Short mmCIF file of C-alpha atoms and ligand atoms in Angstrom, two decimals:
data_model
loop_
_atom_site.label_atom_id
_atom_site.label_comp_id
_atom_site.label_asym_id
_atom_site.label_seq_id
_atom_site.Cartn_x
_atom_site.Cartn_y
_atom_site.Cartn_z
CA UNK Q 1430 158.34 40.31 88.38
CA UNK Q 1431 156.32 39.73 85.24
CA UNK Q 1432 153.81 36.88 85.13
CA UNK Q 1433 153.03 34.45 82.38
CA UNK Q 1434 149.59 32.87 82.18
CA UNK Q 1435 148.22 29.88 80.37
CA UNK Q 1436 146.99 31.73 77.31
CA UNK Q 1437 145.54 28.72 75.54
CA UNK Q 1438 143.23 27.62 78.34
CA UNK Q 1439 141.92 31.14 78.79
CA UNK Q 1440 141.27 31.59 75.10
CA UNK Q 1441 139.37 28.34 74.99
CA UNK Q 1442 136.96 29.63 77.63
CA UNK Q 1443 136.53 32.87 75.73
CA UNK Q 1444 135.54 31.18 72.53
CA UNK Q 1445 133.04 29.08 74.40
CA UNK Q 1446 131.53 32.03 76.19
CA UNK Q 1447 130.88 34.61 73.60
CA UNK Q 1448 131.99 33.30 70.22
CA UNK Q 1449 134.96 35.61 70.54
CA UNK Q 1450 138.07 35.20 68.42
CA UNK Q 1451 141.23 34.39 70.36
CA UNK Q 1452 143.89 36.87 69.39
CA UNK Q 1453 147.54 37.57 69.80
CA UNK Q 1454 147.94 41.18 70.95
CA UNK Q 1455 149.62 42.15 67.67
CA UNK Q 1456 146.54 41.00 65.75
CA UNK Q 1457 144.00 43.11 67.64
CA UNK Q 1458 142.31 45.90 65.63
CA UNK Q 1459 144.18 49.19 66.07
CA UNK Q 1460 142.42 51.79 68.25
CA UNK Q 1461 141.87 55.31 66.89
CA UNK Q 1462 144.15 58.17 67.96
CA UNK Q 1463 141.35 59.53 70.17
CA UNK Q 1464 140.96 56.14 71.88
CA UNK Q 1465 144.72 55.90 72.45
CA UNK Q 1466 144.71 59.41 73.94
CA UNK Q 1467 141.87 58.36 76.25
CA UNK Q 1468 143.82 55.26 77.32
CA UNK Q 1469 146.89 57.45 77.97
CA UNK Q 1470 144.85 59.72 80.28
CA UNK Q 1471 143.61 56.75 82.29
CA UNK Q 1472 147.13 55.26 82.38
CA UNK Q 1473 148.45 58.56 83.74
CA UNK Q 1474 145.82 58.49 86.48
CA UNK Q 1475 146.81 54.93 87.40
CA UNK Q 1476 150.54 55.75 87.27
CA UNK Q 1477 149.85 58.70 89.61
CA UNK Q 1478 148.09 56.42 92.08
CA UNK Q 1479 150.94 53.89 91.91
CA UNK Q 1480 153.46 56.64 92.66
CA UNK Q 1481 151.34 57.99 95.52
CA UNK Q 1482 151.06 54.46 96.96
CA UNK Q 1483 154.82 53.87 97.18
CA UNK Q 1484 155.28 52.22 93.76
CA UNK Q 1485 152.72 49.35 93.88
CA UNK Q 1486 148.94 48.99 93.79
CA UNK Q 1487 147.01 45.75 94.15
CA UNK Q 1488 145.53 44.23 90.99
CA UNK Q 1489 142.04 44.66 92.43
CA UNK Q 1490 142.60 48.43 92.62
CA UNK Q 1491 144.09 48.46 89.11
CA UNK Q 1492 141.03 46.64 87.74
CA UNK Q 1493 138.68 48.96 89.62
CA UNK Q 1494 140.35 52.00 88.03
CA UNK Q 1495 140.65 50.41 84.56
CA UNK Q 1496 136.93 49.55 84.52
CA UNK Q 1497 135.25 52.11 86.74
CA UNK Q 1498 137.40 55.28 87.26
CA UNK Q 1499 134.84 58.10 86.89
CA UNK Q 1500 134.78 59.44 83.33
CA UNK Q 1501 137.79 57.34 82.24
CA UNK Q 1502 137.26 53.65 83.11
CA UNK Q 1503 136.04 51.15 80.54
CA UNK Q 1504 132.45 51.13 81.86
CA UNK Q 1505 132.41 54.81 82.86
CA UNK Q 1506 133.54 56.37 79.59
CA UNK Q 1507 131.82 56.54 76.25
CA UNK Q 1508 133.21 53.55 74.30
CA UNK Q 1509 130.70 51.33 72.51
CA UNK Q 1510 130.90 48.09 74.46
CA UNK Q 1511 127.83 45.95 73.88
CA UNK Q 1512 126.60 44.12 70.79
CA UNK Q 1513 128.24 42.98 67.59
CA UNK Q 1514 129.70 46.46 66.92
CA UNK Q 1515 131.22 46.60 70.42
CA UNK Q 1516 133.61 44.40 72.38
CA UNK Q 1517 131.31 41.55 73.42
CA UNK Q 1518 127.72 40.35 73.18
CA UNK Q 1519 125.65 39.50 76.26
CA UNK Q 1520 122.48 37.38 76.25
CA UNK Q 1521 120.03 40.34 76.20
CA UNK Q 1522 122.01 41.93 73.35
CA UNK Q 1523 121.50 38.89 71.09
CA UNK Q 1524 117.80 39.53 70.68
CA UNK Q 1525 114.59 39.41 72.68
CA UNK Q 1526 114.41 35.64 73.41
CA UNK Q 1527 116.43 35.80 76.65
CA UNK Q 1528 114.35 38.62 78.16
CA UNK Q 1529 111.07 37.17 76.89
CA UNK Q 1530 111.84 33.89 78.65
CA UNK Q 1531 113.23 35.47 81.83
CA UNK Q 1532 110.03 37.56 82.02
CA UNK Q 1533 108.13 34.33 82.84
CA UNK Q 1534 110.22 33.89 85.99
CA UNK Q 1535 109.77 37.58 86.82
CA UNK Q 1536 106.00 37.29 86.34
CA UNK Q 1537 105.86 34.42 88.82
CA UNK Q 1538 107.67 36.48 91.50
CA UNK Q 1539 105.47 39.51 90.79
CA UNK Q 1540 102.34 37.32 91.12
CA UNK Q 1541 103.72 36.22 94.49
CA UNK Q 1542 103.49 39.81 95.73
CA UNK Q 1543 107.04 40.95 95.06
CA UNK Q 1544 106.24 44.53 94.03
CA UNK Q 1545 109.33 45.69 92.16
CA UNK Q 1546 112.24 44.64 89.96
CA UNK Q 1547 115.70 46.02 90.73
CA UNK Q 1548 118.21 45.50 87.93
CA UNK Q 1549 121.88 45.87 88.84
CA UNK Q 1550 124.31 46.90 86.09
CA UNK Q 1551 121.88 47.37 83.20
CA UNK Q 1552 124.45 47.89 80.41
CA UNK Q 1553 122.80 49.36 77.34
CA UNK Q 1554 119.33 49.05 78.94
CA UNK Q 1555 118.31 46.31 76.52
CA UNK Q 1556 117.27 43.78 79.19
CA UNK Q 1557 115.16 46.38 81.03
CA UNK Q 1558 113.49 47.38 77.79
CA UNK Q 1559 112.65 43.84 76.59
CA UNK Q 1560 111.65 42.60 80.05
CA UNK Q 1561 109.24 45.47 80.59
CA UNK Q 1562 107.77 45.08 77.10
CA UNK Q 1563 107.14 41.36 77.71
CA UNK Q 1564 105.75 41.92 81.22
CA UNK Q 1565 103.32 44.46 79.70
CA UNK Q 1566 102.21 41.78 77.19
CA UNK Q 1567 101.77 39.32 80.06
CA UNK Q 1568 99.78 42.02 81.92
CA UNK Q 1569 102.12 41.68 84.85
CA UNK Q 1570 104.07 44.92 85.09
CA UNK Q 1571 105.94 45.60 88.35
CA UNK Q 1572 104.91 48.63 90.40
CA UNK Q 1573 108.44 49.97 89.88
CA UNK Q 1574 111.50 49.02 87.83
CA UNK Q 1575 114.64 50.25 89.55
CA UNK Q 1576 118.11 50.36 87.99
CA UNK Q 1577 121.30 50.57 90.02
CA UNK Q 1578 124.14 51.43 87.65
CA UNK Q 1579 127.60 52.72 88.57
CA UNK Q 1580 128.36 54.26 85.17
CA UNK Q 1581 126.89 57.73 84.52
CA UNK Q 1582 127.48 57.24 80.80
CA UNK Q 1583 125.52 53.96 80.76
CA UNK Q 1584 122.71 55.47 82.87
CA UNK Q 1585 122.31 58.08 80.14
CA UNK Q 1586 122.28 55.46 77.38
CA UNK Q 1587 119.76 53.33 79.28
CA UNK Q 1588 117.47 56.33 79.73
CA UNK Q 1589 117.69 57.23 76.03
CA UNK Q 1590 116.91 53.67 74.91
CA UNK Q 1591 113.94 53.33 77.26
CA UNK Q 1592 112.59 56.78 76.32
CA UNK Q 1593 112.83 55.85 72.64
CA UNK Q 1594 111.36 52.34 72.84
CA UNK Q 1595 109.01 52.43 75.85
CA UNK Q 1596 108.01 56.07 76.40
CA UNK Q 1597 104.70 54.99 78.00
CA UNK Q 1598 106.51 52.92 80.68
CA UNK Q 1599 109.40 55.21 81.52
CA UNK Q 1600 107.54 56.66 84.51
CA UNK Q 1601 107.86 53.24 86.18
CA UNK Q 1602 111.66 53.34 85.99
CA UNK Q 1603 113.89 54.96 88.58
CA UNK Q 1604 117.69 55.12 88.45
CA UNK Q 1605 119.33 54.73 91.83
CA UNK Q 1606 122.80 55.84 92.87
CA UNK Q 1607 122.72 53.55 95.90
CA UNK Q 1608 120.53 50.82 97.33
CA UNK Q 1609 117.46 52.01 99.26
CA UNK Q 1610 117.76 51.29 103.02
CA UNK Q 1611 115.10 48.60 102.69
CA UNK Q 1612 113.64 47.04 99.59
CA UNK Q 1613 111.19 44.32 98.56
CA UNK Q 1614 112.11 43.25 95.06
CA UNK Q 1615 113.26 40.74 92.53
CA UNK Q 1616 116.91 41.74 92.09
CA UNK Q 1617 118.40 40.79 88.72
CA UNK Q 1618 122.07 41.00 87.70
CA UNK Q 1619 123.11 39.63 84.31
CA UNK Q 1620 126.89 39.54 83.83
CA UNK Q 1621 127.47 41.98 86.67
CA UNK Q 1622 129.49 39.87 89.10
CA UNK Q 1623 132.07 39.21 86.38
CA UNK Q 1624 132.59 42.96 85.92
CA UNK Q 1625 133.51 43.49 89.57
CA UNK Q 1626 137.23 43.83 90.35
CA UNK Q 1627 139.03 40.70 91.57
CA UNK Q 1628 142.11 40.12 93.71
CA UNK Q 1629 144.83 38.19 91.84
CA UNK Q 1630 147.05 35.83 93.79
CA UNK Q 1631 149.66 33.13 93.33
CA UNK Q 1632 150.62 30.30 95.66
CA UNK Q 1633 154.14 28.98 96.18
CA UNK Q 1634 156.08 27.07 98.80
CA UNK Q 1635 156.63 30.46 100.49
CA UNK Q 1636 152.87 30.98 100.92
CA UNK Q 1637 150.35 33.24 99.21
CA UNK Q 1638 151.42 36.29 97.19
CA UNK Q 1639 149.11 39.08 96.04
CA UNK Q 1640 149.63 40.26 92.48
CA UNK Q 1641 149.74 43.99 91.94
CA UNK Q 1642 150.83 46.51 89.34
CA UNK Q 1643 153.98 48.66 89.20
CA UNK Q 1644 155.14 51.28 86.68
CA UNK Q 1645 158.59 50.71 85.18
CA UNK Q 1646 160.27 52.61 82.33
CA UNK Q 1647 156.93 54.15 81.32
CA UNK Q 1648 155.03 50.84 81.22
CA UNK Q 1649 153.00 48.79 83.68
CA UNK Q 1650 154.10 45.39 84.95
CA UNK Q 1651 152.63 42.82 87.27
CA UNK Q 1652 154.49 42.42 90.56
CA UNK Q 1653 153.89 40.21 93.62
CA UNK Q 1654 153.98 40.85 97.34
CA UNK Q 1655 153.25 38.55 100.27
CA UNK Q 1656 149.49 38.51 100.78
CA UNK Q 1657 148.13 39.78 104.08
CA UNK Q 1658 144.84 40.05 105.98
CA UNK Q 1659 141.54 38.99 104.45
CA UNK Q 1660 143.11 37.92 101.13
CA UNK Q 1661 145.66 35.59 102.74
CA UNK Q 1662 142.99 34.04 104.98
CA UNK Q 1663 140.57 33.55 102.06
CA UNK Q 1664 143.20 31.96 99.80
CA UNK Q 1665 144.52 29.70 102.58
CA UNK Q 1666 140.97 28.39 103.01
CA UNK Q 1667 141.07 27.18 99.37
CA UNK Q 1668 143.93 24.73 100.20
CA UNK Q 1669 145.63 25.11 96.80
CA UNK Q 1670 148.86 23.48 95.71
CA UNK Q 1671 151.91 25.73 95.13
CA UNK Q 1672 152.04 27.15 91.61
CA UNK Q 1673 148.38 28.20 91.37
CA UNK Q 1674 147.59 31.67 89.99
CA UNK Q 1675 143.97 32.70 90.19
CA UNK Q 1676 141.44 35.27 91.33
CA UNK Q 1677 139.21 35.70 94.34
CA UNK Q 1678 136.06 37.82 94.26
CA UNK Q 1679 136.06 39.68 97.57
CA UNK Q 1680 134.33 42.71 95.99
CA UNK Q 1681 131.52 40.52 94.61
CA UNK Q 1682 131.14 38.93 98.06
CA UNK Q 1683 130.84 42.37 99.65
CA UNK Q 1684 128.23 43.25 97.03
CA UNK Q 1685 126.11 40.17 97.91
CA UNK Q 1686 126.38 41.05 101.62
CA UNK Q 1687 125.22 44.61 100.93
CA UNK Q 1688 122.22 43.58 98.82
CA UNK Q 1689 121.28 40.98 101.47
CA UNK Q 1690 121.39 43.64 104.19
CA UNK Q 1691 119.01 45.92 102.24
CA UNK Q 1692 116.56 43.28 101.00
CA UNK Q 1693 113.63 42.75 103.36
CA UNK Q 1694 111.74 40.35 101.09
CA UNK Q 1695 112.33 38.97 97.65
CA UNK Q 1696 114.74 37.12 95.38
CA UNK Q 1697 118.22 37.91 94.06
CA UNK Q 1698 118.87 36.27 90.69
CA UNK Q 1699 122.42 36.42 89.35
CA UNK Q 1700 123.29 35.12 85.90
CA UNK Q 1701 126.91 34.76 84.89
CA UNK Q 1702 129.65 32.47 83.61
CA UNK Q 1703 131.41 30.44 86.25
CA UNK Q 1704 131.59 27.22 88.21
CA UNK Q 1705 131.47 25.77 91.70
CA UNK Q 1706 134.72 26.17 93.69
CA UNK Q 1707 135.94 22.62 93.05
CA UNK Q 1708 135.95 23.34 89.32
CA UNK Q 1709 137.11 26.95 89.61
CA UNK Q 1710 140.17 26.10 91.68
CA UNK Q 1711 140.81 22.69 90.07
CA UNK Q 1712 144.56 21.99 89.56
CA UNK Q 1713 143.94 21.89 85.79
CA UNK Q 1714 142.73 25.49 85.94
CA UNK Q 1715 145.85 26.65 87.76
CA UNK Q 1716 146.21 29.85 85.75
CA UNK Q 1717 142.80 31.25 86.65
CA UNK Q 1718 140.11 32.72 84.43
CA UNK Q 1719 141.03 36.38 84.00
CA UNK Q 1720 140.51 37.59 80.44
CA UNK Q 1721 140.04 40.69 78.33
CA UNK Q 1722 137.63 41.50 75.50
CA UNK Q 1723 138.32 43.99 72.77
CA UNK Q 1724 136.17 44.28 69.63
CA UNK Q 1725 135.06 40.63 69.68
CA UNK Q 1726 138.59 39.38 70.37
CA UNK Q 1727 139.75 37.77 73.61
CA UNK Q 1728 143.21 37.76 75.16
CA UNK Q 1729 144.78 37.56 78.60
CA UNK Q 1730 146.72 40.80 79.12
CA UNK Q 1731 144.87 43.28 81.40
CA UNK Q 1732 147.73 45.79 81.06
CA UNK Q 1733 147.04 46.24 77.33
CA UNK Q 1734 144.70 48.95 75.94
CA UNK Q 1735 143.84 50.14 79.45
CA UNK Q 1736 140.33 51.62 79.55
CA UNK Q 1737 139.54 50.42 76.02
CA UNK Q 1738 139.00 46.74 76.80
CA UNK Q 1739 136.83 44.79 79.20
CA UNK Q 1740 138.58 42.85 81.97
CA UNK Q 1741 136.62 40.00 83.49
CA UNK Q 1742 136.85 36.83 85.55
CA UNK Q 1743 134.51 33.87 85.96
CA UNK Q 1744 132.36 33.61 89.09
CA UNK Q 1745 132.95 31.13 91.94
CA UNK Q 1746 129.31 30.24 92.69
CA UNK Q 1747 130.21 28.19 95.78
CA UNK Q 1748 131.61 31.33 97.40
CA UNK Q 1749 128.54 33.35 96.36
CA UNK Q 1750 126.27 30.72 97.97
CA UNK Q 1751 128.39 30.65 101.15
CA UNK Q 1752 128.43 34.44 101.54
CA UNK Q 1753 124.67 34.52 100.87
CA UNK Q 1754 124.03 31.96 103.62
CA UNK Q 1755 126.23 33.94 106.04
CA UNK Q 1756 124.14 37.02 105.15
CA UNK Q 1757 120.80 35.41 105.98
CA UNK Q 1758 119.79 34.51 102.42
CA UNK Q 1759 118.36 31.15 101.42
CA UNK Q 1760 119.74 29.35 98.37
CA UNK Q 1761 116.61 28.93 96.22
CA UNK Q 1762 118.18 27.44 93.12
CA UNK Q 1763 121.31 26.96 91.00
CA UNK Q 1764 121.13 25.71 87.43
CA UNK Q 1765 122.80 26.01 84.07
CA UNK Q 1766 121.40 28.80 81.90
CA UNK Q 1767 120.05 26.19 79.44
CA UNK Q 1768 118.17 24.32 82.16
CA UNK Q 1769 116.86 27.54 83.69
CA UNK Q 1770 115.53 28.80 80.35
CA UNK Q 1771 113.90 25.43 79.60
CA UNK Q 1772 112.19 25.51 83.00
CA UNK Q 1773 111.01 29.06 82.35
CA UNK Q 1774 109.38 27.96 79.08
CA UNK Q 1775 111.76 28.93 76.28
CA UNK Q 1776 110.28 26.20 74.07
CA UNK Q 1777 106.78 27.67 74.54
CA UNK Q 1778 108.12 31.08 73.52
CA UNK Q 1779 109.57 29.52 70.37
CA UNK Q 1780 106.46 27.42 69.70
CA UNK Q 1781 104.34 30.58 69.67
CA UNK Q 1782 106.04 31.56 66.38
CA UNK Q 1783 105.30 29.55 63.26
CA UNK Q 1784 108.47 28.08 61.65
CA UNK Q 1785 106.86 29.08 58.33
CA UNK Q 1786 107.24 32.73 59.39
CA UNK Q 1787 110.96 32.49 58.69
CA UNK Q 1788 111.64 36.20 59.23
CA UNK Q 1789 110.43 35.93 62.82
CA UNK Q 1790 111.38 32.32 63.57
CA UNK Q 1791 114.95 32.02 62.30
CA UNK Q 1792 116.47 34.79 64.46
CA UNK Q 1793 114.78 33.32 67.55
CA UNK Q 1794 116.02 29.81 66.69
CA UNK Q 1795 119.56 31.18 66.29
CA UNK Q 1796 119.30 32.93 69.68
CA UNK Q 1797 118.03 29.70 71.29
CA UNK Q 1798 121.07 27.87 69.92
CA UNK Q 1799 123.47 30.47 71.38
CA UNK Q 1800 121.71 30.68 74.74
CA UNK Q 1801 121.30 26.94 75.26
CA UNK Q 1802 124.00 25.03 73.39
CA UNK Q 1803 126.55 23.44 75.77
CA UNK Q 1804 129.25 24.59 73.33
CA UNK Q 1805 128.13 28.23 73.71
CA UNK Q 1806 126.38 29.79 76.73
CA UNK Q 1807 124.12 26.93 77.84
CA UNK Q 1808 126.37 25.14 80.34
CA UNK Q 1809 129.09 27.63 81.27
CA UNK Q 1810 126.54 30.29 82.23
CA UNK Q 1811 124.69 29.62 85.46
CA UNK Q 1812 121.74 31.14 87.28
CA UNK Q 1813 121.80 31.35 91.07
CA UNK Q 1814 118.74 32.46 93.06
CA UNK Q 1815 118.95 33.68 96.66
CA UNK Q 1816 115.89 34.52 98.69
CA UNK Q 1817 114.78 36.34 101.80
CA UNK Q 1818 111.31 35.73 103.24
CA UNK Q 1819 110.34 34.18 99.91
CA UNK Q 1820 108.89 30.71 100.62
CA UNK Q 1821 107.62 29.80 97.14
CA UNK Q 1822 109.49 27.57 94.66
CA UNK Q 1823 110.87 29.25 91.54
CA UNK Q 1824 109.85 27.81 88.17
CA UNK Q 1825 113.35 28.32 86.75
CA UNK Q 1826 114.67 25.52 88.98
CA UNK Q 1827 111.89 22.92 88.80
CA UNK Q 1828 114.17 20.49 86.90
CA UNK Q 1829 117.95 20.10 87.03
CA UNK Q 1830 118.57 22.19 90.14
CA UNK Q 1831 122.25 21.69 91.02
CA UNK Q 1832 122.38 23.28 94.47
CA UNK Q 1833 124.05 20.12 95.78
CA UNK Q 1834 127.15 20.79 93.61
CA UNK Q 1835 127.97 24.07 95.36
C1 SAM X 2854 129.18 43.18 81.41
S1 SAM X 2854 128.11 44.52 81.67
C2 SAM X 2854 126.53 43.70 81.60
C3 SAM X 2854 125.43 44.62 81.20
C4 SAM X 2854 124.02 44.01 81.10
N1 SAM X 2854 123.57 43.47 82.36
C5 SAM X 2854 123.94 42.96 80.02
O1 SAM X 2854 123.74 41.80 80.32
O2 SAM X 2854 124.10 43.33 78.85
C6 SAM X 2854 128.29 44.95 83.38
C7 SAM X 2854 127.39 46.07 83.86
O3 SAM X 2854 127.48 46.16 85.29
C8 SAM X 2854 127.73 47.52 85.66
N2 SAM X 2854 128.39 47.43 86.98
C9 SAM X 2854 129.61 46.96 87.27
N3 SAM X 2854 129.82 46.98 88.60
C10 SAM X 2854 128.69 47.45 89.17
C11 SAM X 2854 128.27 47.69 90.52
N4 SAM X 2854 129.09 47.47 91.55
N5 SAM X 2854 127.03 48.19 90.73
C12 SAM X 2854 126.19 48.42 89.68
N6 SAM X 2854 126.53 48.23 88.39
C13 SAM X 2854 127.76 47.74 88.14
C14 SAM X 2854 128.53 48.05 84.50
O4 SAM X 2854 128.56 49.46 84.45
C15 SAM X 2854 127.72 47.44 83.34
O5 SAM X 2854 126.50 48.13 83.13
#
């Protein structure tokens, strides 16, 4: 059965998030022949797995393969994803203001005897590069900067960027293929939770159905089956009305549990777009938040341009906080990105540059507008901080902490 989604509401979110252009599929820029051949190879892999699984795979498995299949998935293969020449722009890719400001929160944790920074999902390496450069200026470098990145291709790009821009600090950086058995660190993940595969479901008077993917006449289609096990239990706990199609982030929850189990002391700081559960699963958002990004355009069809486009969903921060508490983590703070950056001192960073030095000041002022405006990233993006054996307050949440809304 094919599914229709509320395209307009999804496109509205996309514009707000990243200044992306909403697009009808027919208006998207055409991929090159090589890109189409790449997409065909990944589609063949997925079709093979569907056949081997009896004709249906869950959407979460489809998304995992589309984004992360070794050598073929969107994040694993060589496409240019980040920045204005790629598919979307993240906060660190806009310029150095985000990292320069975040460095003030990092410096506070490092002063409080947290010895290392562990960045999860480092993308192009830009955040690592600008954070380390600023921490060097603040004379507050961590003993080690660790990067956990699933994509071999991105690990290579990160290494090249850091070797080029910070050759004198590269010895501090270690790339990990898995979490160390125990770690004391400030763990940072910017736009990582939204890149983790989600389960798709619908509710009806018959109960909860899981959405999956089938292959029919050489094309993929969405298809539903009655939900079972952990998914059915988790969706039933949301108490949704019939007719709700949305996502649930069981993989992101498992990720938080894993990091919690390995962290002996420190802070986990996750920055992403999303809402508390009562907004996420509000009846007016009954078609969910799944969306796709391709060359600065946004649309809602994950079965299009497989492997060439990003697929993403917003984060349910209430669920992240609940899973964290169940895993022995303390909720240290939850705030909008704008409020967090103000608390960290973004205005001091700006004030350090003279407005008369227009070449330096204007780009920073433009970045501040994008990072903080409620119409852009300021309100939709949130920062959540989770701690273990970390008793000190965090400066990023001194004003406007919204833990009570989760
Ligand atoms: C949307 S990008 C964000 C990149 C970067 N943090 C930024 O803000 O520009 C998501 C990143 O997370 C990585 N990633 C996705 N799932 C991951 C996981 N389970 N563990 C580690 N990295 C992951 C992707 O390969 C990619 O580097």
